[in-house]
C-alpha cells in the first residue's frame, strides 16, 4: 500500500508537463527530508523547490549566540539547549567552543528536561528558547511549571519567532508554499487560508516520504486550475483550529514583539517576548546582558541565501573555509540549513573559484 | 584547522582523518603505517596482523556488555578484518582513584570470558592509577597480534566495481544502547549492544571463497563512515539501498526521537564485507547460519556509475542522492 | 524546524504520557491535549505531545491522491 501511494504520487510529479512552478518549503524539517529523500532529483526541470527561512537555527542572529556565551562565561550560568544550537558560530566562538573553555552547556531533549536540571541545581539555569510556533508551547510549559513549583533559578533567553509575518515578507518569492505541518498543528490553518484571498497559494504538508510527495502532487494539480488555493494535505495532525490549549498557554506568557531574522532583518511583530508579569524569567533582564553587536563573518552570505537571493555556491567561503566541520555561517551548521544541504548532498558543482 | 583538540576529532569522521593526517601520519609515516584496522607485517614466512585500540566508553557498564568486553571485541575484530586469526592480546588499564574494585572485577571477568570465546589469550598487562578527576572511571587499551591465513588479502583499498556490500546484522545497536545508558534523554528501550567478537564469521567466509575484497568492522562513526572510508581508499563509487539496511525497530524509534541516522551510530559486532556479486548468496547463507550473523544482508554494491569516493543512497522514494558525509560529534536534532 | 515523532500512548498519568515509538519509550507532557487515552497516537515535538493523530500517513496520502485523481475533485473539502 505504501509503495502504491509513493508510486502514484511520484508519477504525478515526474509526468508534470505544465508551466514552470516554484515551490517554497518554509520549514527546515521539510528541507532536511526533501534532501534526504532525494526528492529534487526526481522532479522535472519545470518544478523547482526553494528553501525558505524556516530553520530556527539559521535565522537566529549572531548576537543571540553571543548573549548565551556571555551568560555561560561571565555569569557562570548553566546553559541548556537543543543540540542544534551548539555549533552555531557567534562573533568570537560557538557554545561548543565555550564549553571547551569551561562553560557549562548541557544539551537537552525538551525544555521540561531543562527545568528538571534546574530543580537539582543551586546555580542559575537558562534555557535557550528558540523555535517557531511548534516549539514555543513547550517552552511556556516549562515556564508554567517553574512558576507553579517555585523553581526560582530557571529563566529563558528568548529568540522565538512566528511564521505569519514571514509569509507576508516572502509572498512574492514562490508560486506556492509547502506550509509547515507542525507549526500549523499548533497555530491552526486560518492565517494560511486567509492568504488565498491575497493570491497566495499553498498546501499543508506532513513529513514522511508519502506525505511530502503527495503534498507536492497536490500543488501541481491545484496550480493547473489557475487560481489561488489552500489545501490541508495533513489533516491527520493539523486541524483548522490548531491546538487551542497550546495557543492559550502561549498567549498567557508571551506577546508579539519585533524580531531580528538573520538575512531578513527586523520583521515587525514576528517574534515572541515574555509578558511583563513574567519578566523575572527573562534571562536578558535578570542578568542585565549588555547589548551584543553580533559580528558575522563579513564573507558569509547566509543572509542572502536565506532570502533566496543567491545560492550557497555563490558564496566565496562555501565549501572551502565554510564546511559542516568548520561552519562560518548558520546555514552550514544546522543540518536543516541550505548551505549544509548543498554541501552534504553534493550540489557544490560549480567550479571552485580562485581566491 | 583547529588549534585545540575537539570532541569531533574523536568522532571517526572527516575531522579524525584530518587529525591523523596532520599530526600522526606526518611524523609516523613508514611503509607499514596503515589506514586499515590493523597493520600487516612480514615475519619470516608468515604475515602477522598487529592492532591497538583505546576504550573510554561512558558509562563503562551498558546493556549487552561493558568496557572490558568491548576492549577485547574491538581488537579481536580489528585483527579479524585483516583476515588474521587473533592470537595474543595485551591490556593496559588507567583507573581513576576511588573506582570500586567490584566493578573492576566485573570488567576483568567480562574480558576473560570474551577472550575465551574469541580464542585469544591475554598475555601481558599494565595498570596505572590516576588521581580522582584525571580520568573518567576506567580507560582500557588493548593491543593484539594475529596470524594471517595463507592466501588472504583484504583491505579497504580492494573494493571493485561490481562487488556486493554485505553487513553481518542490524546496524547502530551499540551506539543506540550507549546513548540510552547515558540516561541523558530519558528514553528507554529494551535494547542491547551488538558488541561481540567476530573472528568466527571472518573465518567462515574466508573458507568459502578466496575472493573477499574488504572486511571492516563498523565501529565509531557507524556503517556510513566505513563506507566513505572504503569508497575513498579504493577510489570507487558505492551505492546502497535505504530499504535494504537492516535496522532494529527500536533503534529506528530512538533515532526518530533524536533526529539521528542509524547509519552513523556505532556498531561493535558488525562487519561490512565486500566481495564479488556472484559470491553474495553463498556468503549470506554462511553468515546467517552463525551466531552474530543471523541478520546478515546485502545493502548495496560497488559501482563505476558514481564518482570515486562517493556513497549514494537509493531512498524510500526510489531517488538517488548522496549520503551525507559523517562529520563531527553526533548531535541530536530536535528543532 | 520542527522534528515530530509519531508515537503510541501507553499510559497517562497526571498530565504525563508514556509514549512508545517502535519500542523506544519516553515520558512526554500530555498537558496540551485534554482527551488522550492509552492506545491513541500522538505527534510529539521536543518532549511535548502537540497533536492527536487520526490516521496513518499512508492512508491519508492515499485519500488525498484519490481526490486528486478522481474527476469530481474533493481535495478542498
XYZ file of C-alpha atoms in Angstrom:
767
model
C 0.000 0.000 0.000
C 2.749 2.414 0.936
C 4.614 1.611 -2.256
C 1.475 2.204 -4.335
C 0.942 5.595 -2.772
C 4.577 6.585 -3.293
C 4.464 5.393 -6.883
C 1.222 7.258 -7.661
C 2.468 10.492 -6.154
C 5.820 10.109 -7.861
C 4.188 9.556 -11.253
C 2.019 12.646 -10.833
C 5.174 14.684 -10.278
C 7.503 13.144 -12.847
C 4.859 13.380 -15.581
C 4.277 17.080 -14.911
C 4.223 18.951 -18.208
C 2.764 22.312 -17.171
C 4.436 25.708 -16.933
C 7.409 26.171 -14.559
C 6.403 26.208 -10.889
C 8.470 27.489 -7.987
C 7.558 25.863 -4.695
C 8.992 27.118 -1.422
C 9.200 24.877 1.622
C 9.010 27.139 4.645
C 10.062 24.557 7.189
C 13.613 23.419 7.824
C 12.447 19.915 8.630
C 10.891 19.775 5.167
C 14.184 20.999 3.667
C 16.021 18.273 5.548
C 13.637 15.497 4.460
C 13.444 16.702 0.856
C 17.217 16.471 0.575
C 17.441 13.213 2.499
C 14.875 11.543 0.266
C 16.428 12.991 -2.878
C 13.108 14.492 -3.980
C 14.757 17.227 -6.054
C 16.464 14.530 -8.116
C 13.201 13.059 -9.419
C 11.428 16.310 -10.254
C 11.221 17.556 -13.826
C 13.126 20.788 -14.517
C 9.888 22.751 -14.565
C 9.312 22.064 -10.865
C 11.808 23.826 -8.629
C 11.962 23.731 -4.861
C 13.346 26.658 -2.887
C 14.154 26.546 0.796
C 12.639 29.272 2.923
C 13.905 30.689 6.210
C 12.268 28.028 8.332
C 15.213 26.708 10.272
C 15.265 28.447 13.658
C 19.000 27.934 13.986
C 19.648 29.615 10.636
C 17.556 32.714 11.287
C 18.839 33.246 14.829
C 21.127 36.290 14.761
C 24.793 36.065 15.770
C 24.159 38.400 18.715
C 21.907 35.775 20.302
C 24.736 33.253 20.447
C 26.944 35.990 21.924
C 24.357 36.604 24.639
C 24.274 32.910 25.537
C 28.072 32.762 25.638
C 28.184 35.859 27.828
C 25.854 34.129 30.308
C 27.883 30.944 30.272
C 31.326 32.505 30.585
C 30.697 35.692 32.562
C 27.742 34.768 34.750
C 28.552 31.116 35.429
C 25.109 30.086 34.273
C 24.268 26.519 33.254
C 23.115 26.878 29.659
C 20.591 24.300 28.489
C 19.844 23.998 24.795
C 18.651 21.841 21.953
C 21.644 20.212 20.264
C 21.037 22.222 17.095
C 22.449 25.460 18.540
C 25.703 24.084 19.951
C 27.890 24.603 16.908
C 26.462 27.880 15.591
C 29.317 30.404 15.442
C 28.898 33.571 17.495
C 31.108 36.626 16.979
C 34.032 35.031 18.794
C 33.048 31.393 19.297
C 30.295 28.806 19.394
C 28.708 27.317 22.501
C 30.586 24.082 21.826
C 33.799 26.078 21.943
C 32.738 27.922 25.081
C 32.177 24.516 26.669
C 35.821 23.637 25.996
C 36.767 26.834 27.761
C 34.926 25.707 30.842
C 31.421 26.992 30.224
C 28.681 24.704 31.429
C 26.473 23.860 28.476
C 24.035 20.942 28.530
C 22.122 19.571 25.604
C 18.521 18.615 26.387
C 15.696 16.911 24.505
C 12.948 19.081 25.950
C 12.583 22.421 27.772
C 10.970 20.369 30.547
C 14.255 18.473 30.936
C 15.998 21.822 31.416
C 13.575 22.589 34.221
C 14.316 19.211 35.818
C 18.018 20.099 35.779
C 17.229 23.428 37.459
C 15.474 21.611 40.294
C 18.721 19.850 41.194
C 20.956 22.889 40.747
C 21.755 25.709 43.097
C 23.165 27.808 40.270
C 21.133 29.621 37.657
C 19.840 27.594 34.702
C 18.937 29.307 31.428
C 17.143 27.548 28.570
C 17.841 28.873 25.079
C 14.305 29.433 23.894
C 14.413 29.372 20.104
C 11.967 27.904 17.650
C 8.684 28.669 15.987
C 5.048 28.052 16.960
C 5.694 24.315 17.336
C 8.390 24.718 19.949
C 7.116 27.715 21.951
C 4.329 25.882 23.848
C 6.863 23.504 25.404
C 8.952 26.449 26.486
C 5.898 28.105 28.044
C 5.011 24.831 29.714
C 8.438 24.786 31.383
C 7.827 28.363 32.498
C 4.404 27.476 33.858
C 5.785 24.585 35.861
C 8.657 26.726 37.141
C 6.129 29.284 38.391
C 3.792 26.699 39.919
C 6.565 24.799 41.630
C 8.534 27.882 42.689
C 11.722 26.964 40.805
C 13.414 30.340 41.088
C 16.703 29.616 39.310
C 15.155 28.952 35.871
C 14.854 31.513 33.100
C 14.585 31.745 29.311
C 16.740 33.537 26.772
C 14.092 34.132 24.127
C 14.532 34.377 20.379
C 11.244 32.765 19.416
C 9.608 33.587 16.141
C 6.260 33.147 14.444
C 5.567 32.467 10.798
C 2.611 34.630 9.619
C 4.628 37.837 9.138
C 7.341 35.865 7.401
C 4.829 34.529 4.847
C 3.940 38.149 4.158
C 7.592 39.030 3.687
C 8.074 36.059 1.344
C 4.798 36.392 -0.545
C 6.268 37.010 -3.972
C 9.120 34.507 -3.815
C 7.259 31.388 -4.959
C 4.184 30.179 -6.846
C 3.119 28.025 -3.933
C 4.196 27.264 -0.389
C 4.629 23.934 1.276
C 3.280 25.032 4.648
C 4.963 23.735 7.827
C 2.740 20.975 9.202
C 3.805 21.106 12.808
C 3.654 24.883 13.092
C 0.074 24.696 11.879
C -0.719 21.777 14.212
C -0.351 24.409 16.935
C -1.418 27.601 15.179
C -4.263 26.266 13.022
C -4.752 26.956 9.345
C -6.637 30.281 9.360
C -3.674 32.503 8.575
C -2.738 30.366 5.569
C -6.317 30.077 4.361
C -6.599 33.852 4.568
C -3.583 34.220 2.293
C -5.611 32.711 -0.564
C -7.536 35.992 -0.719
C -4.241 37.752 -1.348
C -3.496 35.332 -4.143
C -1.005 33.265 -2.160
C -1.250 29.501 -2.681
C -0.037 26.627 -0.578
C -0.710 23.244 0.938
C -0.103 21.904 4.429
C 2.344 19.022 4.285
C 3.376 16.259 6.650
C 6.923 14.961 6.845
C 7.008 11.350 5.655
C 8.013 10.415 2.105
C 4.443 9.793 1.008
C 3.189 12.948 2.688
C 5.723 15.250 1.067
C 5.295 13.733 -2.401
C 1.518 13.825 -2.055
C 1.556 17.468 -0.988
C 3.745 18.369 -3.974
C 1.420 16.405 -6.281
C -1.463 18.353 -4.819
C 0.257 21.675 -5.572
C 0.837 20.599 -9.156
C -2.781 19.501 -9.524
C -4.277 22.654 -7.988
C -1.949 25.031 -9.828
C -3.335 23.775 -13.131
C -6.715 25.248 -12.201
C -5.291 28.721 -12.427
C -6.488 30.272 -9.192
C -5.053 30.632 -5.695
C -5.632 27.640 -3.451
C -5.190 26.225 0.009
C -5.369 22.504 0.766
C -4.677 20.765 4.041
C -2.909 17.561 2.988
C -2.077 16.722 6.609
C -5.459 16.687 8.419
C -4.462 13.639 10.490
C -2.325 16.029 12.543
C -3.342 19.559 11.522
C -6.839 20.749 12.467
C -8.265 24.071 11.245
C -8.283 25.368 14.811
C -4.812 24.071 15.655
C -4.207 23.254 19.305
C -6.255 25.735 21.365
C -4.711 24.701 24.690
C -1.244 25.447 23.313
C -2.386 28.790 21.894
C -3.887 29.835 25.247
C -0.759 28.806 27.104
C 1.488 30.853 24.832
C -0.875 33.848 24.941
C -0.729 33.738 28.730
C 3.060 34.039 28.945
C 4.150 35.724 25.760
C 3.233 38.557 23.442
C 4.231 39.596 19.949
C 7.356 41.682 19.519
C 9.554 42.775 16.635
C 12.247 40.238 15.909
C 15.509 40.166 14.026
C 15.834 37.382 11.464
C 19.265 36.686 10.138
C 19.071 37.638 6.499
C 15.603 39.144 6.590
C 16.350 41.858 9.157
C 13.802 43.009 11.705
C 10.265 41.880 10.874
C 7.573 43.711 12.800
C 5.500 41.538 15.116
C 7.297 38.345 14.096
C 8.764 37.443 17.470
C 7.543 36.458 20.902
C 8.693 38.019 24.163
C 7.754 37.309 27.753
C 4.910 39.422 29.092
C 5.643 41.995 31.788
C 4.322 39.769 34.564
C 6.941 37.138 33.693
C 9.943 39.316 33.016
C 11.651 37.908 36.090
C 12.040 34.792 33.905
C 13.717 36.759 31.124
C 17.435 35.976 31.212
C 18.277 39.240 29.376
C 16.829 41.316 32.203
C 17.746 39.002 35.040
C 21.436 39.106 34.152
C 21.428 42.586 32.618
C 23.114 41.253 29.480
C 24.875 44.117 27.732
C 23.863 44.682 24.127
C 25.788 42.348 21.848
C 26.799 43.700 18.471
C 26.945 40.308 16.777
C 29.656 40.499 14.135
C 29.010 37.917 11.462
C 31.932 36.882 9.280
C 31.958 39.514 6.507
C 32.365 36.890 3.762
C 29.341 34.905 4.911
C 26.313 35.301 2.644
C 23.821 33.322 4.748
C 21.537 36.339 4.791
C 21.201 36.356 1.028
C 20.923 32.575 0.882
C 18.026 32.747 3.324
C 16.235 35.247 1.115
C 16.852 33.177 -1.983
C 18.991 35.990 -3.468
C 22.000 33.781 -4.014
C 22.856 30.109 -3.974
C 25.256 28.696 -1.393
C 27.644 28.020 -4.270
C 27.779 31.767 -4.998
C 29.404 32.431 -1.612
C 33.185 32.651 -1.661
C 33.687 30.788 1.602
C 31.194 27.999 0.799
C 32.835 24.580 0.677
C 36.296 25.996 1.348
C 36.626 27.967 4.596
C 32.996 27.130 5.443
C 32.149 23.434 5.717
C 29.958 21.436 8.106
C 33.009 20.657 10.263
C 34.138 24.302 10.261
C 30.982 26.326 9.719
C 31.222 30.081 9.303
C 27.546 30.763 8.801
C 24.480 29.323 10.473
C 23.164 27.820 7.230
C 26.181 25.499 7.226
C 25.748 24.441 10.864
C 22.221 23.267 11.027
C 21.531 20.049 9.190
C 18.369 21.863 8.092
C 20.400 24.706 6.642
C 20.516 25.250 2.898
C 24.326 25.516 2.752
C 24.813 22.311 4.746
C 22.337 20.539 2.494
C 24.097 21.792 -0.651
C 27.442 20.697 0.722
C 26.346 17.325 2.079
C 24.310 16.381 -0.961
C 26.981 17.340 -3.435
C 25.284 20.276 -5.086
C 28.551 22.164 -4.881
C 29.009 21.521 -8.572
C 30.112 24.997 -9.621
C 33.839 25.010 -10.234
C 35.791 26.394 -7.325
C 36.921 29.948 -7.881
C 40.422 31.105 -7.207
C 40.519 33.294 -4.120
C 42.262 23.587 11.062
C 41.558 23.969 14.774
C 44.338 24.740 17.224
C 42.992 22.559 20.025
C 41.610 19.046 20.185
C 37.840 18.931 19.754
C 35.443 16.135 20.630
C 34.769 15.934 16.907
C 38.390 14.866 16.353
C 37.445 11.610 18.056
C 34.192 11.114 16.149
C 35.700 8.941 13.451
C 34.658 11.293 10.651
C 36.370 13.864 8.479
C 37.946 15.629 11.453
C 39.505 12.439 12.830
C 41.066 11.908 9.429
C 42.386 15.487 9.396
C 43.976 14.975 12.798
C 45.596 11.699 11.760
C 46.939 13.181 8.533
C 48.251 16.370 10.040
C 49.737 15.158 13.298
C 50.231 11.394 13.305
C 50.865 10.467 9.703
C 53.120 13.475 9.262
C 55.519 12.151 11.874
C 54.969 8.386 11.870
C 54.911 7.793 8.133
C 56.545 4.484 7.169
C 55.742 1.671 4.719
C 53.738 -0.315 7.281
C 51.701 2.603 8.673
C 48.163 1.606 7.815
C 44.786 3.145 7.105
C 43.207 -0.235 7.835
C 42.147 -1.637 11.190
C 45.462 -3.444 11.718
C 48.923 -3.349 10.187
C 50.056 -6.419 8.245
C 53.714 -7.221 8.971
C 56.004 -9.827 7.415
C 57.858 -12.085 9.817
C 59.844 -14.865 8.199
C 57.428 -16.786 6.007
C 54.442 -15.646 7.999
C 52.382 -12.492 7.933
C 51.241 -11.025 11.230
C 48.475 -8.531 11.899
C 49.087 -6.067 14.709
C 46.498 -3.689 16.119
C 45.820 -1.445 19.084
C 42.743 0.363 20.332
C 41.820 2.562 23.298
C 38.437 2.406 25.030
C 36.866 5.229 27.025
C 33.185 4.360 26.851
C 30.880 6.188 29.203
C 29.151 4.607 31.038
C 31.516 1.639 31.448
C 28.594 -0.758 32.009
C 25.784 -0.856 29.437
C 23.091 -3.306 28.331
C 24.795 -6.081 26.392
C 28.282 -5.626 27.805
C 30.833 -3.416 29.479
C 34.066 -1.655 28.603
C 36.009 -4.870 29.276
C 34.081 -6.965 26.769
C 34.284 -4.069 24.336
C 38.071 -3.805 24.674
C 38.504 -7.461 23.686
C 35.956 -7.377 20.849
C 37.454 -4.204 19.408
C 40.955 -5.539 18.979
C 39.889 -9.091 18.064
C 37.658 -7.677 15.324
C 40.335 -5.307 14.032
C 42.661 -8.285 13.568
C 39.911 -10.440 12.102
C 39.166 -7.756 9.494
C 42.644 -8.288 8.037
C 41.910 -11.986 7.718
C 44.099 -12.714 10.707
C 43.299 -15.210 13.400
C 43.603 -13.290 16.679
C 46.092 -14.998 18.981
C 47.545 -12.831 21.743
C 46.322 -9.700 23.432
C 47.769 -7.258 25.947
C 45.812 -4.786 28.009
C 46.632 -1.546 29.799
C 44.325 -0.028 32.394
C 44.147 3.553 33.555
C 41.986 3.581 36.672
C 40.518 6.537 38.482
C 41.216 6.759 42.172
C 38.083 5.635 44.009
C 36.827 3.267 41.301
C 35.102 0.292 43.023
C 37.141 -2.921 42.908
C 33.951 -4.923 42.419
C 33.307 -3.009 39.189
C 36.890 -3.569 38.080
C 36.481 -7.275 38.694
C 33.239 -7.275 36.689
C 35.111 -5.707 33.802
C 38.026 -8.121 34.039
C 35.690 -11.147 34.221
C 33.977 -9.971 31.048
C 37.391 -9.643 29.383
C 38.393 -13.175 30.369
C 35.095 -14.605 29.183
C 35.165 -12.754 25.870
C 38.813 -13.651 25.264
C 37.960 -17.300 25.807
C 35.018 -17.135 23.426
C 37.195 -15.429 20.819
C 40.009 -17.930 21.225
C 42.632 -15.370 22.264
C 44.980 -15.292 25.248
C 45.707 -12.238 27.384
C 49.462 -12.398 27.842
C 50.548 -9.123 29.462
C 49.070 -6.080 31.105
C 49.748 -2.795 32.782
C 47.943 -0.803 35.457
C 48.112 2.910 36.204
C 46.016 4.815 38.694
C 45.217 8.471 38.077
C 44.009 10.763 40.821
C 40.327 11.483 41.042
C 39.013 13.516 38.120
C 42.053 12.909 35.908
C 40.258 10.138 34.023
C 36.645 9.039 33.897
C 36.460 5.806 35.956
C 38.380 3.417 33.705
C 40.169 3.593 30.367
C 41.445 0.421 28.700
C 43.871 -0.018 25.823
C 44.251 -3.419 24.217
C 46.774 -4.480 21.591
C 46.682 -7.724 19.702
C 48.620 -9.944 17.369
C 47.096 -12.341 14.886
C 48.342 -14.650 12.145
C 47.064 -14.086 8.622
C 45.504 -17.049 6.889
C 47.606 -18.259 3.975
C 46.275 -16.616 0.887
C 44.173 -13.829 2.302
C 44.450 -10.233 1.142
C 41.717 -7.942 2.407
C 41.992 -4.193 2.544
C 39.777 -1.152 2.412
C 41.554 -0.359 -0.845
C 40.412 -3.523 -2.680
C 36.715 -2.851 -3.386
C 35.960 -3.291 -7.109
C 33.211 -2.272 -9.486
C 30.506 -4.936 -9.360
C 31.165 -6.096 -5.802
C 28.305 -6.678 -3.382
C 28.296 -4.963 0.012
C 27.128 -7.078 2.933
C 26.608 -6.268 6.591
C 26.537 -9.069 9.139
C 23.497 -7.815 11.075
C 21.268 -4.903 12.044
C 23.156 -1.636 12.352
C 23.600 1.026 15.019
C 22.600 -1.045 18.018
C 25.742 -0.382 20.109
C 25.501 3.386 19.583
C 21.820 3.367 20.487
C 22.407 1.249 23.609
C 25.147 3.626 24.808
C 23.016 6.723 24.148
C 20.286 5.218 26.309
C 22.668 4.035 29.014
C 23.873 7.638 29.447
C 20.328 8.470 30.565
C 20.607 11.978 29.180
C 17.468 11.887 27.120
C 15.016 9.969 29.294
C 14.466 7.345 26.596
C 14.033 3.686 27.463
C 14.104 0.653 25.200
C 14.924 -2.986 25.669
C 17.983 -2.888 23.548
C 21.402 -4.439 23.947
C 24.712 -3.533 22.382
C 25.715 -5.721 19.439
C 29.217 -5.993 20.963
C 30.705 -9.399 20.008
C 33.971 -10.967 18.829
C 33.611 -11.905 15.165
C 36.604 -13.964 14.106
C 34.341 -16.999 13.553
C 32.365 -15.066 10.921
C 35.523 -13.962 9.133
C 36.964 -17.463 9.222
C 33.757 -18.922 7.813
C 33.549 -16.512 4.853
C 37.254 -16.851 4.086
C 36.814 -20.615 3.953
C 34.006 -20.197 1.393
C 35.928 -18.085 -1.072
C 39.319 -16.539 -1.800
C 37.622 -13.528 -3.260
C 36.789 -11.456 -0.195
C 37.993 -7.955 -1.059
C 37.197 -5.928 2.044
C 36.281 -6.710 5.632
C 35.788 -3.813 8.033
C 34.155 -3.565 11.411
C 31.760 -0.660 11.506
C 32.667 0.782 14.884
C 32.949 4.501 15.612
C 31.038 6.535 13.052
C 28.960 3.529 12.010
C 28.418 1.873 8.644
C 28.082 5.239 6.869
C 31.585 6.279 7.928
C 33.118 2.929 6.965
C 31.511 3.066 3.503
C 33.009 6.510 2.893
C 36.429 5.271 4.035
C 36.254 2.315 1.672
C 34.997 4.442 -1.245
C 37.929 6.761 -0.723
C 40.616 4.111 -0.114
C 39.505 2.037 -3.114
C 38.654 5.072 -5.277
C 35.263 3.622 -6.183
C 31.636 4.697 -6.020
C 29.278 2.932 -3.626
C 25.515 2.655 -3.866
C 23.310 1.426 -1.038
C 19.557 0.943 -0.819
C 17.848 2.586 2.145
C 15.206 -0.129 2.280
C 17.758 -2.924 2.488
C 19.508 -1.541 5.571
C 18.775 -3.858 8.476
C 17.760 -1.691 11.443
C 16.126 -2.907 14.634
C 12.755 -1.124 15.021
C 13.761 0.093 18.486
C 16.893 1.670 17.046
C 14.691 3.353 14.430
C 12.430 4.583 17.215
C 15.359 6.050 19.167
C 16.755 7.647 16.017
C 13.453 9.272 15.133
C 13.161 10.644 18.672
C 16.576 12.255 18.490
C 16.783 13.071 14.783
C 19.729 10.696 14.244
C 20.516 8.275 11.414
C 21.407 4.652 12.297
C 24.000 4.727 9.501
C 26.222 6.878 11.728
C 25.643 5.057 15.022
C 28.475 2.832 16.190
C 28.343 -0.945 15.982
C 30.738 -3.156 17.930
C 29.773 -6.507 16.493
C 29.048 -5.824 12.850
C 31.216 -6.307 9.792
C 30.970 -4.751 6.374
C 32.077 -7.397 3.873
C 32.707 -6.652 0.206
C 33.036 -9.450 -2.346
C 32.064 -10.115 -5.982
C 28.307 -10.313 -6.581
C 28.475 -13.962 -7.602
C 29.554 -14.868 -4.056
C 26.728 -12.940 -2.415
C 24.191 -15.735 -1.849
C 26.743 -18.228 -0.624
C 28.241 -15.721 1.804
C 24.878 -14.616 3.153
C 23.844 -18.230 3.743
C 27.134 -18.902 5.544
C 26.842 -15.817 7.751
C 23.191 -16.356 8.577
C 23.907 -19.845 9.895
C 26.325 -18.496 12.531
C 25.855 -16.638 15.806
C 26.022 -12.826 15.335
C 25.485 -13.315 11.594
C 21.780 -14.210 11.647
C 20.724 -10.802 10.382
C 23.248 -10.573 7.538
C 22.036 -8.658 4.500
C 23.220 -7.235 1.218
C 22.840 -3.464 1.394
C 24.228 -2.346 -1.953
C 27.067 -2.558 -4.395
C 30.294 -1.023 -5.569
C 29.709 0.720 -8.858
C 31.537 2.650 -11.519
C 28.389 4.681 -12.162
C 29.158 7.048 -9.309
C 32.101 9.319 -8.725
C 35.057 7.671 -6.988
C 34.930 8.323 -3.272
C 31.187 8.927 -3.164
C 28.433 6.982 -1.410
C 24.994 7.214 -2.975
C 21.709 6.099 -1.405
C 18.654 4.900 -3.251
C 15.995 6.377 -0.964
C 12.499 5.229 0.005
C 11.015 7.063 -2.995
C 13.407 5.438 -5.458
C 15.505 8.586 -5.910
C 19.276 8.541 -5.746
C 21.099 11.041 -3.593
C 24.479 11.379 -1.919
C 24.764 10.012 1.578
C 25.757 12.999 3.710
C 29.340 12.620 4.853
C 29.546 11.994 8.562
C 31.030 14.959 10.398
C 31.967 15.619 13.972
C 30.023 14.907 17.088
C 26.602 13.291 16.747
C 24.163 15.990 17.781
C 20.558 15.122 18.381
C 18.398 17.289 16.159
C 15.228 18.404 17.774
C 14.003 21.633 16.351
C 12.358 23.478 12.332
C 10.023 21.033 13.875
C 11.034 17.406 14.020
C 7.958 15.435 15.002
C 7.739 11.935 16.321
C 4.576 9.911 15.905
C 4.133 7.545 18.808
C 1.542 5.488 20.629
C 0.316 6.454 24.092
C 0.928 3.603 26.535
C -0.075 5.240 29.796
C -1.410 8.563 31.032
C -0.717 9.881 34.492
C -1.262 13.438 35.769
C -0.598 15.232 32.505
C 2.306 12.971 31.585
C 2.059 10.366 28.849
C 4.348 7.401 28.403
C 4.739 7.063 24.649
C 6.152 4.256 22.521
C 7.808 4.635 19.132
C 8.700 1.197 17.756
C 9.733 0.015 21.202
C 11.556 3.174 22.289
C 9.721 4.759 25.201
C 9.761 8.143 26.838
C 7.610 10.249 29.122
C 6.267 13.364 27.457
C 3.934 16.114 28.557
C 0.281 15.496 27.684
C -0.862 18.826 29.106
C -1.681 20.315 25.741
C -4.100 17.524 24.783
C -7.094 17.046 27.031
C -8.745 13.835 25.886
C -5.846 11.430 25.442
C -6.261 7.755 26.202
C -3.895 4.808 26.102
C -3.846 3.451 22.556
C -4.111 6.900 20.934
C -1.387 8.060 18.573
C 0.201 11.465 19.116
C 2.692 13.758 17.399
C 5.471 14.660 19.823
C 7.849 17.613 19.492
C 10.663 18.290 21.983
C 9.064 16.228 24.729
C 5.539 17.646 24.351
C 2.584 15.881 22.703
C 1.260 18.579 20.350
C -1.493 16.789 18.422
C -3.569 13.662 18.395
C -3.146 11.721 15.162
C -6.239 10.425 13.430
C -4.871 8.220 10.625
C -1.685 6.693 9.237
C 0.346 8.704 6.775
C -0.174 6.150 4.022
C -3.964 6.084 4.469
C -4.135 9.821 4.427
C -1.813 10.300 1.453
C -3.819 7.692 -0.415
C -7.047 9.612 0.257
C -5.534 12.908 -0.839
C -4.240 11.276 -4.030
C -7.603 9.670 -4.779
C -9.302 13.045 -4.503
C -6.759 14.439 -6.969
C -7.133 11.553 -9.384
C -10.927 11.391 -9.375
C -12.558 13.938 -11.669
C -15.093 15.094 -9.024
C -12.176 16.557 -7.069
C -12.945 16.887 -3.393
C -9.445 17.707 -2.234
C -10.528 21.029 -0.838
C -13.129 19.510 1.456
